[in-house]
PDB file of C-alpha atoms in Angstrom:
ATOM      1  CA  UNK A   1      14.873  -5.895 -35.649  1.00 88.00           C
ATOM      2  CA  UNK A   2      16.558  -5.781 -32.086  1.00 88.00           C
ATOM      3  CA  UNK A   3      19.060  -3.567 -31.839  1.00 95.00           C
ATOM      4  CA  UNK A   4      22.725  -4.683 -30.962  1.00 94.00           C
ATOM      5  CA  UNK A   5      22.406  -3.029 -27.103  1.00 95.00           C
ATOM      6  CA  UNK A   6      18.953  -4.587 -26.976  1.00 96.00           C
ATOM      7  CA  UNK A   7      20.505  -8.274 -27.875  1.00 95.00           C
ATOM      8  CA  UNK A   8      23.267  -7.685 -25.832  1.00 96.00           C
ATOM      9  CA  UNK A   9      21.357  -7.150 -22.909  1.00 97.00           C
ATOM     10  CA  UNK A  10      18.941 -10.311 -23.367  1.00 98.00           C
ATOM     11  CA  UNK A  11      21.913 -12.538 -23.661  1.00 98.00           C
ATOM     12  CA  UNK A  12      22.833 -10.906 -20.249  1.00 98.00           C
ATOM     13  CA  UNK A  13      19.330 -11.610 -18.889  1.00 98.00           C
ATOM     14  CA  UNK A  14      19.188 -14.861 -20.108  1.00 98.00           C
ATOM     15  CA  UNK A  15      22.380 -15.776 -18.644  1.00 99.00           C
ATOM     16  CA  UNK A  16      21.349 -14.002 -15.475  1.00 98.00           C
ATOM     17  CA  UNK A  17      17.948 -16.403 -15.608  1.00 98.00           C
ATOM     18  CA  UNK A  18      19.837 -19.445 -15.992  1.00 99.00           C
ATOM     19  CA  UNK A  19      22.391 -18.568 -12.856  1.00 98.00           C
ATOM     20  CA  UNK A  20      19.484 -18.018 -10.724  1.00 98.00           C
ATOM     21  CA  UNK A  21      17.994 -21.593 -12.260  1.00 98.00           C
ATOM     22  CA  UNK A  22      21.060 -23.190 -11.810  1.00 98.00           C
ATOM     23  CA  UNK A  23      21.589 -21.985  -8.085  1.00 98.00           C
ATOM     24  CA  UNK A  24      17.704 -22.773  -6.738  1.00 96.00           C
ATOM     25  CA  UNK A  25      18.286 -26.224  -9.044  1.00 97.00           C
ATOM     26  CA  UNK A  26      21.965 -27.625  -8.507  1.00 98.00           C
ATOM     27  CA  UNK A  27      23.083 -24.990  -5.311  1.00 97.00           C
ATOM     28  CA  UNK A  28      25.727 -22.658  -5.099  1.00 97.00           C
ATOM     29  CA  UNK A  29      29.045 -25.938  -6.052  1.00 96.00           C
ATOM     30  CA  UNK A  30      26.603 -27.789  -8.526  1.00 98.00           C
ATOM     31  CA  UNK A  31      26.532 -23.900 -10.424  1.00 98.00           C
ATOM     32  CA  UNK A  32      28.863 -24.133 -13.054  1.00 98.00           C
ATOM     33  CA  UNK A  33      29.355 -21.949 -15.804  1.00 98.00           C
ATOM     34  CA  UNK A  34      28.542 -24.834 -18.392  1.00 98.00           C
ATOM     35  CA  UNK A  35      25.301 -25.737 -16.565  1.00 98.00           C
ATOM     36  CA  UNK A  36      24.340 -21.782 -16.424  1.00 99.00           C
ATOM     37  CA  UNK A  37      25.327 -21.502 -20.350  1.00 98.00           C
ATOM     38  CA  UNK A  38      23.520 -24.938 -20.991  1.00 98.00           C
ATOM     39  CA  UNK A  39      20.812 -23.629 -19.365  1.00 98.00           C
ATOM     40  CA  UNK A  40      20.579 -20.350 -21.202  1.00 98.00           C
ATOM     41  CA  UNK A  41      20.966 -21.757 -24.510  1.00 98.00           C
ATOM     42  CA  UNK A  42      23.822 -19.840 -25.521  1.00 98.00           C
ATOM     43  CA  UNK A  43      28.108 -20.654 -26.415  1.00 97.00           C
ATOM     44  CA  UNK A  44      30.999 -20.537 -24.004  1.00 98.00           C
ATOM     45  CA  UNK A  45      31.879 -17.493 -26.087  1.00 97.00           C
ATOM     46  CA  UNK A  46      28.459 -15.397 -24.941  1.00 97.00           C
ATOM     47  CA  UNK A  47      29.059 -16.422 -21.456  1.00 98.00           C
ATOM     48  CA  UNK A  48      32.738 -15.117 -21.162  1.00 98.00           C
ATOM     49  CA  UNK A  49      31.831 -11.776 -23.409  1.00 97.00           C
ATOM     50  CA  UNK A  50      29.430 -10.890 -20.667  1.00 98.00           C
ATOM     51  CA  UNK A  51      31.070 -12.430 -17.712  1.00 97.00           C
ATOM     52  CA  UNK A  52      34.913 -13.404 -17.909  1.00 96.00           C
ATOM     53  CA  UNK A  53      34.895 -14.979 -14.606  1.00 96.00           C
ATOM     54  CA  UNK A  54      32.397 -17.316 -12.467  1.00 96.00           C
ATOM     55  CA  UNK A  55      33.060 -14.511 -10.004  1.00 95.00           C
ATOM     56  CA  UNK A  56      31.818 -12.003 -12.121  1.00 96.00           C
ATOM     57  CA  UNK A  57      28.806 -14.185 -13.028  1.00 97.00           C
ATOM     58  CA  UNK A  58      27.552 -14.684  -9.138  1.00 96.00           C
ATOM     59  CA  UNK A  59      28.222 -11.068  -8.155  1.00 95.00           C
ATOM     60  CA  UNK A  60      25.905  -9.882 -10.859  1.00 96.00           C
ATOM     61  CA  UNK A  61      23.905 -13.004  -9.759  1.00 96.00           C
ATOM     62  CA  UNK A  62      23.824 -10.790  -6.334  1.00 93.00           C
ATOM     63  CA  UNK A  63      22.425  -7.563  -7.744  1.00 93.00           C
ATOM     64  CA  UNK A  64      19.964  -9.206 -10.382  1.00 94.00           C
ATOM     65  CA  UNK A  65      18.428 -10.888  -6.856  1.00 93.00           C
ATOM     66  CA  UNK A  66      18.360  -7.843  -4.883  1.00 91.00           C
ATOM     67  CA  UNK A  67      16.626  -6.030  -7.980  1.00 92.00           C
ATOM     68  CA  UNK A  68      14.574  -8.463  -8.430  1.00 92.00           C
ATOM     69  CA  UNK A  69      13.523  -8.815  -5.003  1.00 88.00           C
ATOM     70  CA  UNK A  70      12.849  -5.126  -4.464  1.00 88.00           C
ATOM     71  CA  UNK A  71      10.797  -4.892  -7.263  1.00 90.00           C
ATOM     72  CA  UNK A  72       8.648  -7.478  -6.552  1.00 88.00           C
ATOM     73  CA  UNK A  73       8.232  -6.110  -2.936  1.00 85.00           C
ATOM     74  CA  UNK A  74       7.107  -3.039  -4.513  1.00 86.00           C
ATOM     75  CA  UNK A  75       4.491  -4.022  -6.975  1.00 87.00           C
ATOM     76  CA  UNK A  76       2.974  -6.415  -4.383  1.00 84.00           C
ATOM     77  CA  UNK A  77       3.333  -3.505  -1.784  1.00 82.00           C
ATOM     78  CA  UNK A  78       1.566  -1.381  -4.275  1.00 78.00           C
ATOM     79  CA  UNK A  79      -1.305  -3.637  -5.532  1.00 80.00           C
ATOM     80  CA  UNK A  80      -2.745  -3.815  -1.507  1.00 77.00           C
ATOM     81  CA  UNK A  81      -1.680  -7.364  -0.809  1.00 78.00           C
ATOM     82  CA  UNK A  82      -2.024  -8.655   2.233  1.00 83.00           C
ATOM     83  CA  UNK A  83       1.001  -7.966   4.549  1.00 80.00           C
ATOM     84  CA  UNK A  84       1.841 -11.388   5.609  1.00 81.00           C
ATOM     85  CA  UNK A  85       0.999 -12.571   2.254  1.00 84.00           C
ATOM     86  CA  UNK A  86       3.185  -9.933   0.517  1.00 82.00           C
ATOM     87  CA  UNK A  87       6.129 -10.768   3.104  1.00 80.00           C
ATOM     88  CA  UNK A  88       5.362 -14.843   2.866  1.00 80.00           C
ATOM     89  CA  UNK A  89       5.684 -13.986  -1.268  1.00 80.00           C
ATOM     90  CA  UNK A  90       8.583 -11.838  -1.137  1.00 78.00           C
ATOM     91  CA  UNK A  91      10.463 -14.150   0.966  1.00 78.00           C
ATOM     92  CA  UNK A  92      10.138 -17.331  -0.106  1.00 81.00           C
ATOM     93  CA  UNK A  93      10.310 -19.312  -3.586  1.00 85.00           C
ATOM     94  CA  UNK A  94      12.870 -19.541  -6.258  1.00 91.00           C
ATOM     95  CA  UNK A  95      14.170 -16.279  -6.233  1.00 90.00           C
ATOM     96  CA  UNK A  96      14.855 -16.173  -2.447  1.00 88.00           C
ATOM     97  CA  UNK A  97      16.390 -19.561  -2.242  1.00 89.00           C
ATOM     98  CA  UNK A  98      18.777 -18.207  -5.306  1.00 94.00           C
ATOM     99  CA  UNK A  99      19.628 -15.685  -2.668  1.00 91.00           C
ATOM    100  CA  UNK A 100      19.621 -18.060   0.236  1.00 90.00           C
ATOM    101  CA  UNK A 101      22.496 -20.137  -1.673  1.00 94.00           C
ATOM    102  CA  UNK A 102      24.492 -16.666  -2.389  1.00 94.00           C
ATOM    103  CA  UNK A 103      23.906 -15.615   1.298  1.00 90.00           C
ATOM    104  CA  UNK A 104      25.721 -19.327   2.137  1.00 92.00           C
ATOM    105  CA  UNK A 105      28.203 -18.993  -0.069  1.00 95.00           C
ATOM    106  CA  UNK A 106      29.615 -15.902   1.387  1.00 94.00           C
ATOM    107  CA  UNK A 107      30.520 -17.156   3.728  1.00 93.00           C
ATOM    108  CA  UNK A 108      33.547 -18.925   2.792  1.00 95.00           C
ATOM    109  CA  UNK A 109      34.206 -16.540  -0.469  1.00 94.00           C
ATOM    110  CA  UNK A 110      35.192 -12.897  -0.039  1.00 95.00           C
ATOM    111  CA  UNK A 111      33.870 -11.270  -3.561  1.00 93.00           C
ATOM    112  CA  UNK A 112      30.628 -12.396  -3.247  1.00 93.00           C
ATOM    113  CA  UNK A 113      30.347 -11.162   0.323  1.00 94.00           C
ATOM    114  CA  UNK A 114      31.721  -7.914  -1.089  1.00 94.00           C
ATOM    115  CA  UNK A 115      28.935  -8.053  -3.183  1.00 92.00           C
ATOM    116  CA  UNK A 116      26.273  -9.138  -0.717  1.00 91.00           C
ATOM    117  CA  UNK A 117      26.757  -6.149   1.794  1.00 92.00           C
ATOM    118  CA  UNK A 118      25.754  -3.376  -0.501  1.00 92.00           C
ATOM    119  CA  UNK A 119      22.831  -5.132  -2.028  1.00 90.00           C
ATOM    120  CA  UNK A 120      21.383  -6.638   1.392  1.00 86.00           C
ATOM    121  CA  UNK A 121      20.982  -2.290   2.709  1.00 88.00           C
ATOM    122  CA  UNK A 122      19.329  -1.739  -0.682  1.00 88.00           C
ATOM    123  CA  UNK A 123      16.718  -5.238   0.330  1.00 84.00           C
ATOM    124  CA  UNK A 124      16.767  -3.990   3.780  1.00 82.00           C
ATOM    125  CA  UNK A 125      15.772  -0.410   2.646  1.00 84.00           C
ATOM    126  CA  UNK A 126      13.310  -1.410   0.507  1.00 86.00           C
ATOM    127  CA  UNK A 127      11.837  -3.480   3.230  1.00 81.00           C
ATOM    128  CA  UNK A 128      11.711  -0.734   5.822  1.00 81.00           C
ATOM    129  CA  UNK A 129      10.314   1.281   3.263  1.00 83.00           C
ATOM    130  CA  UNK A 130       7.350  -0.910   2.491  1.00 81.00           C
ATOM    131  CA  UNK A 131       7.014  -1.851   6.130  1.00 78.00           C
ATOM    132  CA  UNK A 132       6.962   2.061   6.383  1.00 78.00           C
ATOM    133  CA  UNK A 133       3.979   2.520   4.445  1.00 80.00           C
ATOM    134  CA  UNK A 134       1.669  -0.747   5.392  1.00 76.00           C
ATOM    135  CA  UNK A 135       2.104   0.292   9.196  1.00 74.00           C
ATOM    136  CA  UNK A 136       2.768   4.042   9.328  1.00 74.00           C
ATOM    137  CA  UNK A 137       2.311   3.936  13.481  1.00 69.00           C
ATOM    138  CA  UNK A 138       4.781   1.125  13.826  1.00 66.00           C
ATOM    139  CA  UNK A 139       7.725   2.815  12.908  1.00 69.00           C
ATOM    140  CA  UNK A 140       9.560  -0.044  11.368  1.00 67.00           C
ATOM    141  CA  UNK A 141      13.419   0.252  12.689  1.00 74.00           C
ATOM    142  CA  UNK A 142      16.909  -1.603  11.949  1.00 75.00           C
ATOM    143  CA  UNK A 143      16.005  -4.639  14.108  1.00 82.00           C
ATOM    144  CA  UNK A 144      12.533  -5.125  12.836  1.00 78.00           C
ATOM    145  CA  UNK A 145      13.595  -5.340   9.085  1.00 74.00           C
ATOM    146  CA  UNK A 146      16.797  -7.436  10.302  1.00 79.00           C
ATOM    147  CA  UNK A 147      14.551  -9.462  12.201  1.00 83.00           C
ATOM    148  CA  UNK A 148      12.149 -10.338   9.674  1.00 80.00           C
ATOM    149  CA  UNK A 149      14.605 -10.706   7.093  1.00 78.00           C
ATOM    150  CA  UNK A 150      16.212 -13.375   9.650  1.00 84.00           C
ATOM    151  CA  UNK A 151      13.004 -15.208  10.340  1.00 86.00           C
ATOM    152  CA  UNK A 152      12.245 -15.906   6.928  1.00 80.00           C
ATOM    153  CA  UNK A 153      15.341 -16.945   5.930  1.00 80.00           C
ATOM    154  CA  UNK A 154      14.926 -19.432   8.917  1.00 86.00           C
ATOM    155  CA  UNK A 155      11.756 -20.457   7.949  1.00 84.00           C
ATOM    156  CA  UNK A 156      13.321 -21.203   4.494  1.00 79.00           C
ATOM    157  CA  UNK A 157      16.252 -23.294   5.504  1.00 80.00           C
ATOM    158  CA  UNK A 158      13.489 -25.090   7.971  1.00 84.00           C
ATOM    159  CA  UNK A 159      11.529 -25.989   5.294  1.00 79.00           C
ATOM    160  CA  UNK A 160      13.937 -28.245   3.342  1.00 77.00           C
ATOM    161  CA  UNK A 161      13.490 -30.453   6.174  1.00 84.00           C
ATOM    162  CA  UNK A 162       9.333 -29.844   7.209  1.00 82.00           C
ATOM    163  CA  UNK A 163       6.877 -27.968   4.905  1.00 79.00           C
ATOM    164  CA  UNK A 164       4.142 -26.345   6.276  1.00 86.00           C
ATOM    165  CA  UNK A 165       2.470 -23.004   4.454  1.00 85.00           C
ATOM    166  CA  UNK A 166       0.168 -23.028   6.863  1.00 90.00           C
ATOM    167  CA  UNK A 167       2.291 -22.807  10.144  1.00 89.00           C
ATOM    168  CA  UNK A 168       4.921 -20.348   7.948  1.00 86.00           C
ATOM    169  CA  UNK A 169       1.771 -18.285   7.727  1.00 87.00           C
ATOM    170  CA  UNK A 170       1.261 -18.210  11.248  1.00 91.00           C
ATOM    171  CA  UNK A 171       4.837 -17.830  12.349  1.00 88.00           C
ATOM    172  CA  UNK A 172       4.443 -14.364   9.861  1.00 86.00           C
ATOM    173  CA  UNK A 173       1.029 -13.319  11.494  1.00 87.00           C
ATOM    174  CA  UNK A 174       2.513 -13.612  14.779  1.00 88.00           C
ATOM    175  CA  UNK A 175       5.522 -11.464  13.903  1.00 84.00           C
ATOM    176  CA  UNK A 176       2.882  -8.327  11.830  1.00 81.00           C
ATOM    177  CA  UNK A 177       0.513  -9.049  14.921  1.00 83.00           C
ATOM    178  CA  UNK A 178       3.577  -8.806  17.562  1.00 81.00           C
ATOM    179  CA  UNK A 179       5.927  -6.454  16.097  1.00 77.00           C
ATOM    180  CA  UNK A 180       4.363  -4.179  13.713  1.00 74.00           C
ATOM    181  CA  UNK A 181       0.885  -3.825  15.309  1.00 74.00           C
ATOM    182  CA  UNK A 182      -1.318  -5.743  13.036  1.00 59.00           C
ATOM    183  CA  UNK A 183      -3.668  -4.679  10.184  1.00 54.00           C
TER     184      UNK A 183
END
């Protein structure tokens, strides 16, 4: 039988889940917090236990994507994937476009680009890190992270309007080939 810490924190997840869900489904306005505890299967009273305020909700929304997103870098990083395959993977689908809507939204809304700030170094870090280790001569700076970081979120807002793995693919290769040295 779960334990009360152990439920506790898969109502969180699940709430988490559904946020995400709700931002890559419905974007950052169409994110309620009825859709989000609709989605997670759970009462109003679960949501506001966990998270009194929408607010609340999207800044945790901010570090479960940054987690999320580091970890994944990391076990790809670690299992030998192909570089631009691992950066292609990284950056793109649902869990970057969650990110992609957050990123927009701070923009106009202060607490969530309080939030954003600290958990873009930790993305950054983790990027340079990686970087770090799959070209050790390249030396992977500031700018190259921020610039790769900036290409594929370019690549992902060009995409809503034109699809096309293969030239995303290409636009990556260019920038390992160009900027890190290859592999």
């Amino acid at each position: 039988m779960p334990t009360q810490q152990e439920r506790r924190a898969d109502t969180r997840a699940r709430l988490l889940a559904a946020t995400l869900d709700c931002l890559v489904g419905h974007g950052y306005a169409g994110t309620t917090t009825q859709r989000v505890q609709d989605r997670a299967g759970l009462s109003r009273g679960a949501l506001l236990h966990h998270f009194a305020t929408k607010d609340d909700l999207l800044v945790a929304a901010v570090s479960e994507v940054a987690d999320r997103q580091v970890a994944r870098l990391r076990a790809q990083a670690g299992a030998g994937t192909d570089p631009v395959e691992l950066l292609r993977g990284v950056m793109s689908g649902p869990l970057f476009l969650a990110g992609l809507e957050l990123w927009q939204a701070a923009r106009t809304e202060p607490v969530l680009r309080a939030a954003l700030l600290p958990a873009e170094r930790r993305v950054g870090a983790a990027v340079r890190d990686v970087l770090t280790d799959l070209f050790p001569a390249a030396h992977a700076g500031r700018a190259d992270v921020e610039g790769l970081l900036a290409l594929h979120r370019g690549l992902a807002l060009t995409s809503v309007l034109r699809s096309d793995p293969e030239l995303e693919r290409q636009v990556v290769r260019l920038w390992v080939d160009r900027v890190m040295g290859g592999r």
